[in-house]
Coordinates of C-alpha atoms and ligand atoms in Angstrom, one line a residue:
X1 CA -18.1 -10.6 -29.7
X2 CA -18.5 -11.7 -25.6
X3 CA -15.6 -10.3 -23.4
X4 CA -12.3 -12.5 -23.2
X5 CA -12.4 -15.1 -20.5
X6 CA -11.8 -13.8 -17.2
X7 CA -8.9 -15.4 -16.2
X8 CA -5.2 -14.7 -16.2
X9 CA -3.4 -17.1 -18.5
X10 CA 0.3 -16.8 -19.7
X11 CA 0.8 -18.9 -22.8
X12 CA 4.3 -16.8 -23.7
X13 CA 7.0 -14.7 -21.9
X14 CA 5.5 -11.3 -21.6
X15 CA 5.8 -9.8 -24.5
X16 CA 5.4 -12.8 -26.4
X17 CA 7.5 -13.6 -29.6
X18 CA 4.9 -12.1 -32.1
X19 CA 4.9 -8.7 -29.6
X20 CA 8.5 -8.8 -29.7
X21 CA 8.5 -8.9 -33.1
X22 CA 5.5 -5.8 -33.7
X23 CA 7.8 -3.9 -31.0
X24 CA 10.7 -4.3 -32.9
X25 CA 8.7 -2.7 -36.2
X26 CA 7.3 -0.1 -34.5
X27 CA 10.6 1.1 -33.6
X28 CA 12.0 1.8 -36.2
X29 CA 8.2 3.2 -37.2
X30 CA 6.7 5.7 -34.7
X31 CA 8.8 8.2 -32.6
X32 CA 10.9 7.7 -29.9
X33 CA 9.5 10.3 -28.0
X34 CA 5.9 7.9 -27.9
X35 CA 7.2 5.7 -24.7
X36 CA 5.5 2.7 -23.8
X37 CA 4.7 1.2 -20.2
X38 CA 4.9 -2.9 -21.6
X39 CA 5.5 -3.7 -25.4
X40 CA 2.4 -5.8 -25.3
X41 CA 0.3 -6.0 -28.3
X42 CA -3.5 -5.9 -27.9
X43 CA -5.7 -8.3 -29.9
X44 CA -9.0 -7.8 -27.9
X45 CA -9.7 -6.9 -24.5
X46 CA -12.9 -6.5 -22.0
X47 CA -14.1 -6.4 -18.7
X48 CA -10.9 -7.1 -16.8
X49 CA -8.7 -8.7 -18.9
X50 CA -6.2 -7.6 -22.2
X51 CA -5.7 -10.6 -24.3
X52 CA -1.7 -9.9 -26.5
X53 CA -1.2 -11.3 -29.8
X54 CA 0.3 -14.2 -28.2
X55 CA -2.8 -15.2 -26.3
X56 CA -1.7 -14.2 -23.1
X57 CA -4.9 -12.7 -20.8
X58 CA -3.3 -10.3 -18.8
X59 CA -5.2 -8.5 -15.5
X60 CA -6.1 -5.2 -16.8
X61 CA -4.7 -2.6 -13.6
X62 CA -4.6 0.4 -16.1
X63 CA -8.0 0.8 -17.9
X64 CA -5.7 2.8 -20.4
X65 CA -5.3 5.3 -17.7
X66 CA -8.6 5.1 -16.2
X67 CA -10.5 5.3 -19.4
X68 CA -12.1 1.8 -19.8
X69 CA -14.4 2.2 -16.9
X70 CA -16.9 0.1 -18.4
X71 CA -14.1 -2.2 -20.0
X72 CA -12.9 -2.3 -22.9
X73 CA -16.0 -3.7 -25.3
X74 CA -18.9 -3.2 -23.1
X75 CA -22.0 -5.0 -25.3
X76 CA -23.9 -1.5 -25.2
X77 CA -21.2 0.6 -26.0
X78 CA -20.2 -1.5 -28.7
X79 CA -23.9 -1.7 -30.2
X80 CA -24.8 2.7 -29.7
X81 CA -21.2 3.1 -31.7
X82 CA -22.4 0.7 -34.1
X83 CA -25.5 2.2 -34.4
X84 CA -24.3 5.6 -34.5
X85 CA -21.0 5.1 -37.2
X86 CA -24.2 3.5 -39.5
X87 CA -26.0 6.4 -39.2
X88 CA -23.4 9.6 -39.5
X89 CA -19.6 9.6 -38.4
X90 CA -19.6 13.5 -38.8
X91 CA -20.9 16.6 -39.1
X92 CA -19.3 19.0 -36.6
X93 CA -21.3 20.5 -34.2
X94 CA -20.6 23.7 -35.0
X95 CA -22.3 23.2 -38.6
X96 CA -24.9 21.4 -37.8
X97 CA -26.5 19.6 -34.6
X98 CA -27.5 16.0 -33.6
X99 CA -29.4 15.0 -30.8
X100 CA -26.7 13.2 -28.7
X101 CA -24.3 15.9 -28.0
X102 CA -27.4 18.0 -26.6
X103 CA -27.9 14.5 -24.7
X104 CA -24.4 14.3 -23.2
X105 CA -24.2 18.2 -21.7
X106 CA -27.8 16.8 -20.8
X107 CA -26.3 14.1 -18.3
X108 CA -23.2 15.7 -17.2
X109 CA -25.2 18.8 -16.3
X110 CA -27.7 16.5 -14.0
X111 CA -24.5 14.5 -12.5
X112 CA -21.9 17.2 -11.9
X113 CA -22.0 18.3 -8.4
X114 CA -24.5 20.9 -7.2
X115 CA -28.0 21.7 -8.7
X116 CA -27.4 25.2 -10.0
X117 CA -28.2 26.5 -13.6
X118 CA -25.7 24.6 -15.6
X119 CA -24.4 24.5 -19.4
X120 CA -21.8 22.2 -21.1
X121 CA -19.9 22.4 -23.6
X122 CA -17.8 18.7 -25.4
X123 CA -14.3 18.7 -26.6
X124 CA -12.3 15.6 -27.7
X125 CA -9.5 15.5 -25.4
X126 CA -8.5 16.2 -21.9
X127 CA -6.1 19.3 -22.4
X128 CA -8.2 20.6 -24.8
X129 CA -11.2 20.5 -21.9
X130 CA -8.3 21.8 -19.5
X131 CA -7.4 25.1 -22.1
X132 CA -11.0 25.5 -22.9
X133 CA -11.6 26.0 -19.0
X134 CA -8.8 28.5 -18.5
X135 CA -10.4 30.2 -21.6
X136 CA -14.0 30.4 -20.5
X137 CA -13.1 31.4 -17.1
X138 CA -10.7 34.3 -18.4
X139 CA -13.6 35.9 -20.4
X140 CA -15.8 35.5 -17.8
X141 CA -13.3 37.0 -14.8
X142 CA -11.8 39.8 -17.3
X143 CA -8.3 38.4 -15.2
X144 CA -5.5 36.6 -16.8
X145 CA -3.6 34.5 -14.0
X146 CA -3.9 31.0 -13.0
X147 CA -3.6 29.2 -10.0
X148 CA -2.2 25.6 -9.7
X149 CA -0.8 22.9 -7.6
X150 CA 2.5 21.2 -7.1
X151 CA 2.6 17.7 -8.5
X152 CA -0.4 18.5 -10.9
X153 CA -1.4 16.9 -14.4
X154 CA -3.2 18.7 -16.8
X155 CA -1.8 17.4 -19.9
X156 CA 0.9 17.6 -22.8
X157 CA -0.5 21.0 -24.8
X158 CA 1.5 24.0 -24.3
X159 CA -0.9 25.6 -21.7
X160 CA -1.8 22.5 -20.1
X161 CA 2.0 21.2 -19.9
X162 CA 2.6 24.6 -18.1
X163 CA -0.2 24.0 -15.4
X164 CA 1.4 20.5 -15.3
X165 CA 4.2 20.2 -12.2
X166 CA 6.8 17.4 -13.4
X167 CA 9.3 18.8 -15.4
X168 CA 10.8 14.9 -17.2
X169 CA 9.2 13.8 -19.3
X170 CA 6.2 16.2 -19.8
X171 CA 7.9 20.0 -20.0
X172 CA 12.0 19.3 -20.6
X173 CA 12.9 20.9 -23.3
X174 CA 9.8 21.9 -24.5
X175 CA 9.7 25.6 -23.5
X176 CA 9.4 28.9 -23.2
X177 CA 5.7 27.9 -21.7
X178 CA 2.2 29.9 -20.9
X179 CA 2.7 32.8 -19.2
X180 CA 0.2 33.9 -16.4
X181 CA 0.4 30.0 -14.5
X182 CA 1.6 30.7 -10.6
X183 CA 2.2 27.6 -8.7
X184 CA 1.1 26.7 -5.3
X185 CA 2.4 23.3 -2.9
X186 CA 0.4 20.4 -3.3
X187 CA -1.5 19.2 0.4
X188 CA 0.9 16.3 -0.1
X189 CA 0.5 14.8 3.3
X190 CA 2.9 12.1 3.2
X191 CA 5.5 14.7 1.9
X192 CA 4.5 17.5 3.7
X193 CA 7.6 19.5 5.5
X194 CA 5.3 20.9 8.0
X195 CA 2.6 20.2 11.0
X196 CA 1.4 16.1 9.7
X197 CA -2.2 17.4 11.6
X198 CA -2.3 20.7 9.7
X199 CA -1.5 19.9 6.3
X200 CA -5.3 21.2 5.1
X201 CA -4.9 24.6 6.9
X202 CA -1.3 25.0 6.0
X203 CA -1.0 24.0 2.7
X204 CA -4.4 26.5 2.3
X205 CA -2.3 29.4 3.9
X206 CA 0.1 29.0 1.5
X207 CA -2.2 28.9 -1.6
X208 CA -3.6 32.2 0.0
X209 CA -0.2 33.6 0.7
X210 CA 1.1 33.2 -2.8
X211 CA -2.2 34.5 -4.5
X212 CA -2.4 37.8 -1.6
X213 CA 1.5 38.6 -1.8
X214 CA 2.3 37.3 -5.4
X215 CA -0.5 37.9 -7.8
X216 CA -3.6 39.6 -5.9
X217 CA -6.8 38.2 -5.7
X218 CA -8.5 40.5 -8.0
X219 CA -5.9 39.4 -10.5
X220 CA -6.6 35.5 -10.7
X221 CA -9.1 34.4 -12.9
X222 CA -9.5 30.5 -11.8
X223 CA -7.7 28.1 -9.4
X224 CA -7.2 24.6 -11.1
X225 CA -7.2 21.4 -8.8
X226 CA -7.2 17.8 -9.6
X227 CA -9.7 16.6 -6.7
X228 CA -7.5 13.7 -6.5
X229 CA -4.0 13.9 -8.2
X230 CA -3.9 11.5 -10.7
X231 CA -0.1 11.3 -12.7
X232 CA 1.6 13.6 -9.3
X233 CA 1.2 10.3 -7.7
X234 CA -2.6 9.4 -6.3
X235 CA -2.4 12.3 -3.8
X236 CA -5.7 12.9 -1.9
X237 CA -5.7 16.3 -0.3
X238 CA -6.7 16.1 3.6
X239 CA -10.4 16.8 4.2
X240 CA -11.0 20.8 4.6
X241 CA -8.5 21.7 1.4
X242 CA -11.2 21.6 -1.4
X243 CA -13.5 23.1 0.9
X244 CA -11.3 25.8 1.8
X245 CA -9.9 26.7 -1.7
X246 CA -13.3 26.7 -2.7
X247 CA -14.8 29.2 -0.1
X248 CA -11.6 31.0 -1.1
X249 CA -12.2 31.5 -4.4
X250 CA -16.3 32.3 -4.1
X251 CA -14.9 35.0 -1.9
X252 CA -12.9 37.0 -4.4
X253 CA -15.0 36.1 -7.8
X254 CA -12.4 33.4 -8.9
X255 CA -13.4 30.0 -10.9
X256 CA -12.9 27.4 -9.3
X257 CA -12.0 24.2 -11.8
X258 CA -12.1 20.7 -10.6
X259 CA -10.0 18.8 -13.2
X260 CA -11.9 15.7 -12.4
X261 CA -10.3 14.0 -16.1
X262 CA -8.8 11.2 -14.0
X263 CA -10.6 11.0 -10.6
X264 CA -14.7 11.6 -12.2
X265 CA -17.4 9.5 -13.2
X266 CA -17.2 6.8 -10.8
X267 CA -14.0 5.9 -10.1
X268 CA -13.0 6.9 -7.0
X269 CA -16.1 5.6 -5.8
X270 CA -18.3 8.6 -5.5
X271 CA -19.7 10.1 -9.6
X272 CA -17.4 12.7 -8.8
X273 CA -14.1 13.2 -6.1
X274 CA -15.2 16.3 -5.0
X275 CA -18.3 15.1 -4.2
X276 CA -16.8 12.8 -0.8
X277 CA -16.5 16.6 0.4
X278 CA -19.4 17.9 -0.8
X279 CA -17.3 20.8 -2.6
X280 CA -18.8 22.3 -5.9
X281 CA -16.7 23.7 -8.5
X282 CA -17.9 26.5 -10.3
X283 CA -16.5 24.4 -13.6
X284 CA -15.9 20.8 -14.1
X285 CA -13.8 19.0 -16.6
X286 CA -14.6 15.5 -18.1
X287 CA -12.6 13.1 -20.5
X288 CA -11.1 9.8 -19.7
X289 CA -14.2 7.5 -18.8
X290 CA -16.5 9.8 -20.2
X291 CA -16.0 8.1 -24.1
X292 CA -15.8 4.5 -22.8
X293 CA -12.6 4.6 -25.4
X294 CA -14.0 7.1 -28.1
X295 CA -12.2 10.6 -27.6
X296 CA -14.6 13.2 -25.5
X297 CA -14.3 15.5 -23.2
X298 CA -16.2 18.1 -21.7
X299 CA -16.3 21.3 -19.4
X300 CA -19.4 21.8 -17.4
X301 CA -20.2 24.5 -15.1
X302 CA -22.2 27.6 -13.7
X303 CA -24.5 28.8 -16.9
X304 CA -23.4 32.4 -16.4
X305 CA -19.6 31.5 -16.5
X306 CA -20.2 29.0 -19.4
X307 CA -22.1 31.6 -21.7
X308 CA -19.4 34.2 -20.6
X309 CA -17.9 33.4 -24.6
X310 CA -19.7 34.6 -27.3
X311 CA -20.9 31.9 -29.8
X312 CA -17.8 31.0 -32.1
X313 CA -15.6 31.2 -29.4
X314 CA -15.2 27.6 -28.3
X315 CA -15.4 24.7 -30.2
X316 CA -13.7 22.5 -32.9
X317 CA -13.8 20.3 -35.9
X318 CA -14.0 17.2 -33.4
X319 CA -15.3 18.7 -30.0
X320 CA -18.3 16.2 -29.3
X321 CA -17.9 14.0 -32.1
X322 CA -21.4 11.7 -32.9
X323 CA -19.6 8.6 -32.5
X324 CA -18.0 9.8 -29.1
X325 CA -21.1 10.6 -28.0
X326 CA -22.9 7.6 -28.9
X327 CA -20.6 5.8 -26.9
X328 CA -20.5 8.4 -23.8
X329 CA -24.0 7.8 -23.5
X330 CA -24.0 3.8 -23.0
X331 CA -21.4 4.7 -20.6
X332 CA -22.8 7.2 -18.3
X333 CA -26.0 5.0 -18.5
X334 CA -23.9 2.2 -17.6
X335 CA -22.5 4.2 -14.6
X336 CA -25.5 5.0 -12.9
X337 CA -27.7 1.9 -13.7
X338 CA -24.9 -0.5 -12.7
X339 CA -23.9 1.9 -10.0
X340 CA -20.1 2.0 -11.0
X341 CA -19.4 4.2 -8.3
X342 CA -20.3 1.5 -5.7
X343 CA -18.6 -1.4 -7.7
X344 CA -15.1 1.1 -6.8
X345 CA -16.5 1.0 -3.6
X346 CA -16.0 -3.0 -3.4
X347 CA -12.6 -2.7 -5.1
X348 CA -11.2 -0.8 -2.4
X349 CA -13.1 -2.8 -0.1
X350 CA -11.3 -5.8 -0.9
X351 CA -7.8 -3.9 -2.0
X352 CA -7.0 -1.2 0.5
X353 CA -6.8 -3.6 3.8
X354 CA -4.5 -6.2 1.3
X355 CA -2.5 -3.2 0.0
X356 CA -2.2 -1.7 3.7
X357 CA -1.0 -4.6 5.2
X358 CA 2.1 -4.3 3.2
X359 CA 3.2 -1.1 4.9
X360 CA 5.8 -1.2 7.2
X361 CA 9.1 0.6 9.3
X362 CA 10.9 -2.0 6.9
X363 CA 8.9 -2.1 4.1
X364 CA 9.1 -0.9 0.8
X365 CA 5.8 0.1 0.8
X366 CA 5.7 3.7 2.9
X367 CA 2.3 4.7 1.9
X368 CA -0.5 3.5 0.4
X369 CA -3.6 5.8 -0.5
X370 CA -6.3 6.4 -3.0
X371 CA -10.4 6.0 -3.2
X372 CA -12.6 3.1 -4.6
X373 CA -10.9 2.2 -8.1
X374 CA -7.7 4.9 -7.9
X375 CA -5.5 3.4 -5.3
X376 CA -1.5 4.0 -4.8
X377 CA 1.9 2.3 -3.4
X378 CA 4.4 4.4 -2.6
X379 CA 8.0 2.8 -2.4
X380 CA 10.4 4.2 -0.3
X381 CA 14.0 2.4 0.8
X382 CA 13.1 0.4 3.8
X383 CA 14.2 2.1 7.4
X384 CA 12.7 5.7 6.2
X385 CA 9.9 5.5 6.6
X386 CA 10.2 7.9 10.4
X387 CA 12.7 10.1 8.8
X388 CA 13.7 11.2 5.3
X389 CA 10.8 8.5 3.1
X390 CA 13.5 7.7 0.5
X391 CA 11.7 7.8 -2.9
X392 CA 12.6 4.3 -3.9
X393 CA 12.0 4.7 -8.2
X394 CA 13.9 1.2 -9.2
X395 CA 11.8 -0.6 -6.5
X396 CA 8.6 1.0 -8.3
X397 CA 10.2 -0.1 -11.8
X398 CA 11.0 -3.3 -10.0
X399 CA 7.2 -4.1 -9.0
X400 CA 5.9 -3.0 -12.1
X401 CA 8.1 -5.5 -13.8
X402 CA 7.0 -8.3 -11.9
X403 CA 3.9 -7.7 -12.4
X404 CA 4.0 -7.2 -16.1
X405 CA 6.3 -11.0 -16.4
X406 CA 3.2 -12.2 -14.2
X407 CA 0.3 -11.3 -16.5
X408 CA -0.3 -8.1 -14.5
X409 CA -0.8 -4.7 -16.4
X410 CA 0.0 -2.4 -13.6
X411 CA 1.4 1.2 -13.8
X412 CA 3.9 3.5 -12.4
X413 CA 3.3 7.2 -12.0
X414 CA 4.7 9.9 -9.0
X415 CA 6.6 13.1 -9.3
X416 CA 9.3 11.0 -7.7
X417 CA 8.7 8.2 -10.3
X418 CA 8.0 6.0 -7.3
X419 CA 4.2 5.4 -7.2
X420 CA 2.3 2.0 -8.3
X421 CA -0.7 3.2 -9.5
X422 CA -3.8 0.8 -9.6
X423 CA -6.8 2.0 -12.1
X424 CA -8.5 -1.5 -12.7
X425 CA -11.6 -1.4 -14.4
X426 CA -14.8 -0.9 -12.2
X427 CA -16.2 -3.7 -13.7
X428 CA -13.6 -6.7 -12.8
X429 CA -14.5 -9.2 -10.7
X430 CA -13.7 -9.7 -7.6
X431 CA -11.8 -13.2 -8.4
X432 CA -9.8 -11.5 -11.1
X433 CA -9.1 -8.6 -8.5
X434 CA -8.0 -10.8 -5.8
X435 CA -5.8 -12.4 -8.4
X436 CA -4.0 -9.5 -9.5
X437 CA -3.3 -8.2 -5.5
X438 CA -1.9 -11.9 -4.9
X439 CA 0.9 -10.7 -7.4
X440 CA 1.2 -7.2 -6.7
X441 CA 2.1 -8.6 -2.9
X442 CA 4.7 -11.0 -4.3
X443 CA 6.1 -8.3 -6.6
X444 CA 6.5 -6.0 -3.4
X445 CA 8.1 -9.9 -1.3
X446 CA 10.7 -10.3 -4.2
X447 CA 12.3 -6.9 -3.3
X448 CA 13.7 -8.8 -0.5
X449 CA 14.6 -6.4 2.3
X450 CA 17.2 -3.5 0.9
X451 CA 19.7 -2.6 -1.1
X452 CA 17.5 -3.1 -4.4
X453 CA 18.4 -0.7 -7.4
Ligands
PLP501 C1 -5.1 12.5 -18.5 C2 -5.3 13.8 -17.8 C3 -5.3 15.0 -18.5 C4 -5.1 15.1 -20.0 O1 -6.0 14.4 -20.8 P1 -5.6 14.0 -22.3 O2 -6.9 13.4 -22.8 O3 -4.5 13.1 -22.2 O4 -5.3 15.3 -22.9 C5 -5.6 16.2 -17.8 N1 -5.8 16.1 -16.5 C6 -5.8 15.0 -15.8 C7 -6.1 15.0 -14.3 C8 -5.5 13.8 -16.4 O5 -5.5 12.6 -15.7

């Protein structure tokens, strides 16, 4: 089947009548606690566009949370899942092998920054990948505490959702959680309370502090850092953090894990977002993109920290499932051959100067940040901007509105709840591109100029 036609069309209200209708069923049907960013129901979608139920094409500014790299039916990734689902759905690696798993921790090994000894080892979803790292680098450390960041994401399992930052809707309630996780501030530059030219060395002081004064060095088995924070809001640390935590860790024999879920394989316009620093992790964790769709994720890193677990020690009935495989492999190919990483490239190209334009003293828009394909608004109430930056969370809700009556699929994420997110996929067209920002800028003109909420 070709990809849907490239071209925003609304046919219906967004949702339509027949999404309404699904919506309403599914209420009363799944759980509450399963929230959804636009009752839209999905009949096909591809390259840059979601086509609903009611035959609307809507601009596709999520890619399912960065998964749908390639879009969302790629011809190839469609045709090695086809080919693979003929040949064997299952067998469990653990049991017995096939080819394509050894072919995946093959690749990832090769693209993952630096050119050390490395092994891999697949799992199905992010957290899992994110436990499984905390796990390997335990055994292989002999030291039980773990280092992370203010505003991070590391998913909804009980150790990840402790490493996780934001309390609603991820953790509330959901305690008593993972001991052994110490928090340390996020370089959160447009939040930062301190020096706005020193927020690398200070927000690295305090990351040393905590670990020297709090826990002790010898104590800490890994330090976990999204390389770009993905669901804290699309906050890029200054240059010289990475490096820094990095050297830190080498120093005193901690792992250092890049949780590169959200920010890897292409998408923020490098393979990987600790590679526009040149830092390399001593572990590296996969998922999102990685599948093309299909669950998979993996943890790749430094052979001797890898193999630090003795054989039955990781794994799982899923972890690197044939089919997820088949399709991770049309997708990395796709990555490199079509050079993804540049196509993010062009989509900031074209984005960031629209985007930027729309900051202003008096302006909702106070910040606006992000590489290639993983770019951010955030709102603030107008006239903040020099002083207390407002987080401005009905404005965000606002926008994404808009956008979603106009055909546009954005999303909202932020600690503050006050961050459009942009995560189109790194194969749209430019047209289509342009198209979406013409609406995202009249979103941001309908707030008008205060008082909204
Ligand atoms: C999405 C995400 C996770 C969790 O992945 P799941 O597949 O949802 O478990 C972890 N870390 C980051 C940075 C993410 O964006």
């Amino acid at each position: 089947m070709a990809a849907p036609a490239q071209r925003r069309i609304l046919r219906t209200a967004i949702p339509g009548p027949e999404s309404v209708r699904l919506h309403a069923a599914r209420a009363v049907t799944t759980a509450a606690g399963l929230g959804v960013t636009l009752p839209v129901f999905v009949a096909e979608a591809g390259g840059g566009i979601v086509v609903d139920v009611d035959g609307n094409h809507l601009i596709d500014m999520a890619s399912g949370i960065a998964v749908t790299s390639v879009g969302a039916s790629h011809p190839e990734v469609v045709r090695s899942v086809q080919e693979q689902v003929e040949r064997f759905t299952h067998t469990c690696f653990l049991v017995t092998e096939y080819e394509s798993a050894v072919e995946v921790a093959r690749v990832l090994n090769r693209l993952t920054p630096g050119d050390h000894d490395k092994r891999t080892a697949l799992f199905t979803t992010g957290a899992e990948a994110v436990e499984n790292a905390v796990k390997i680098a335990r055994t292989h450390t002999g030291r039980q505490a773990v280092v992370v960041l203010g505003h991070a994401y590391h998913g909804r399992t009980l150790l990840t959702m402790t490493m996780t930052s934001k309390n609603t809707p991820y953790k509330d309630g959901f305690g008593p959680y993972a001991p052994g996780i110490h928090r340390v501030p996020s370089p959160y530059g447009f939040r930062w309370p301190g020096d706005p030219d020193q927020v690398a060395a200070e927000a690295f002081a305090q990351l040393r502090d905590v670990v020297e004064t709090q826990i002790g060095p010898h104590n800490v088995a890994a330090i976990v850092a999204e390389p770009i924070q993905g669901e804290g809001g699309f906050i890029v640390p200054p240059p010289g953090y990475l490096p820094a935590v990095a050297a830190y860790a080498r120093e005193h024999g901690i792992v250092f894990v890049a949780d590169e879920i959200q920010a890897g394989l292409g998408r923020t316009g490098a393979m990987f977002a600790c590679d526009h620093e040149n830092v390399v992790p001593d572990l590296v964790i996969t998922a999102k993109a990685l599948g093309g769709g299909l669950p998979l994720s993996a943890v790749t890193g430094r052979t001797e920290i890898m193999d630090a677990v003795a054989p039955g020690g990781l794994g799982g009935t899923y972890a690197g499932n044939p089919v997820a495989c088949a399709a991770a492999l049309a997708v990395l190919r796709i990555i490199e051959d079509e050079d993804l990483a540049g196509a993010a490239r062009r989509i900031e190209e074209i984005a960031m100067p629209r985007l930027t334009a729309l900051v202003g003293e008096d302006s909702w828009v106070g910040e606006v940040r992000g590489r290639g394909a993983m770019l951010a608004l955030e709102l603030i109430e107008p006239g903040t901007l020099n002083t207390t930056r407002t987080p401005a969370p009905a404005a965000a809700r606002a926008v994404a509105a808009h956008c979603h009556r106009e055909g546009v699929l954005a999303l909202t994420c932020g600690t503050y709840g006050n961050v459009i997110r942009l995560l189109p996929p790194l194969v749209i067209g430019g047209e289509l591109l342009r198209d979406a920002l013409g609406v995202i800028e009249a979103a941001v003109a309908s707030l008008g100029k205060g008082e909204h909420a």
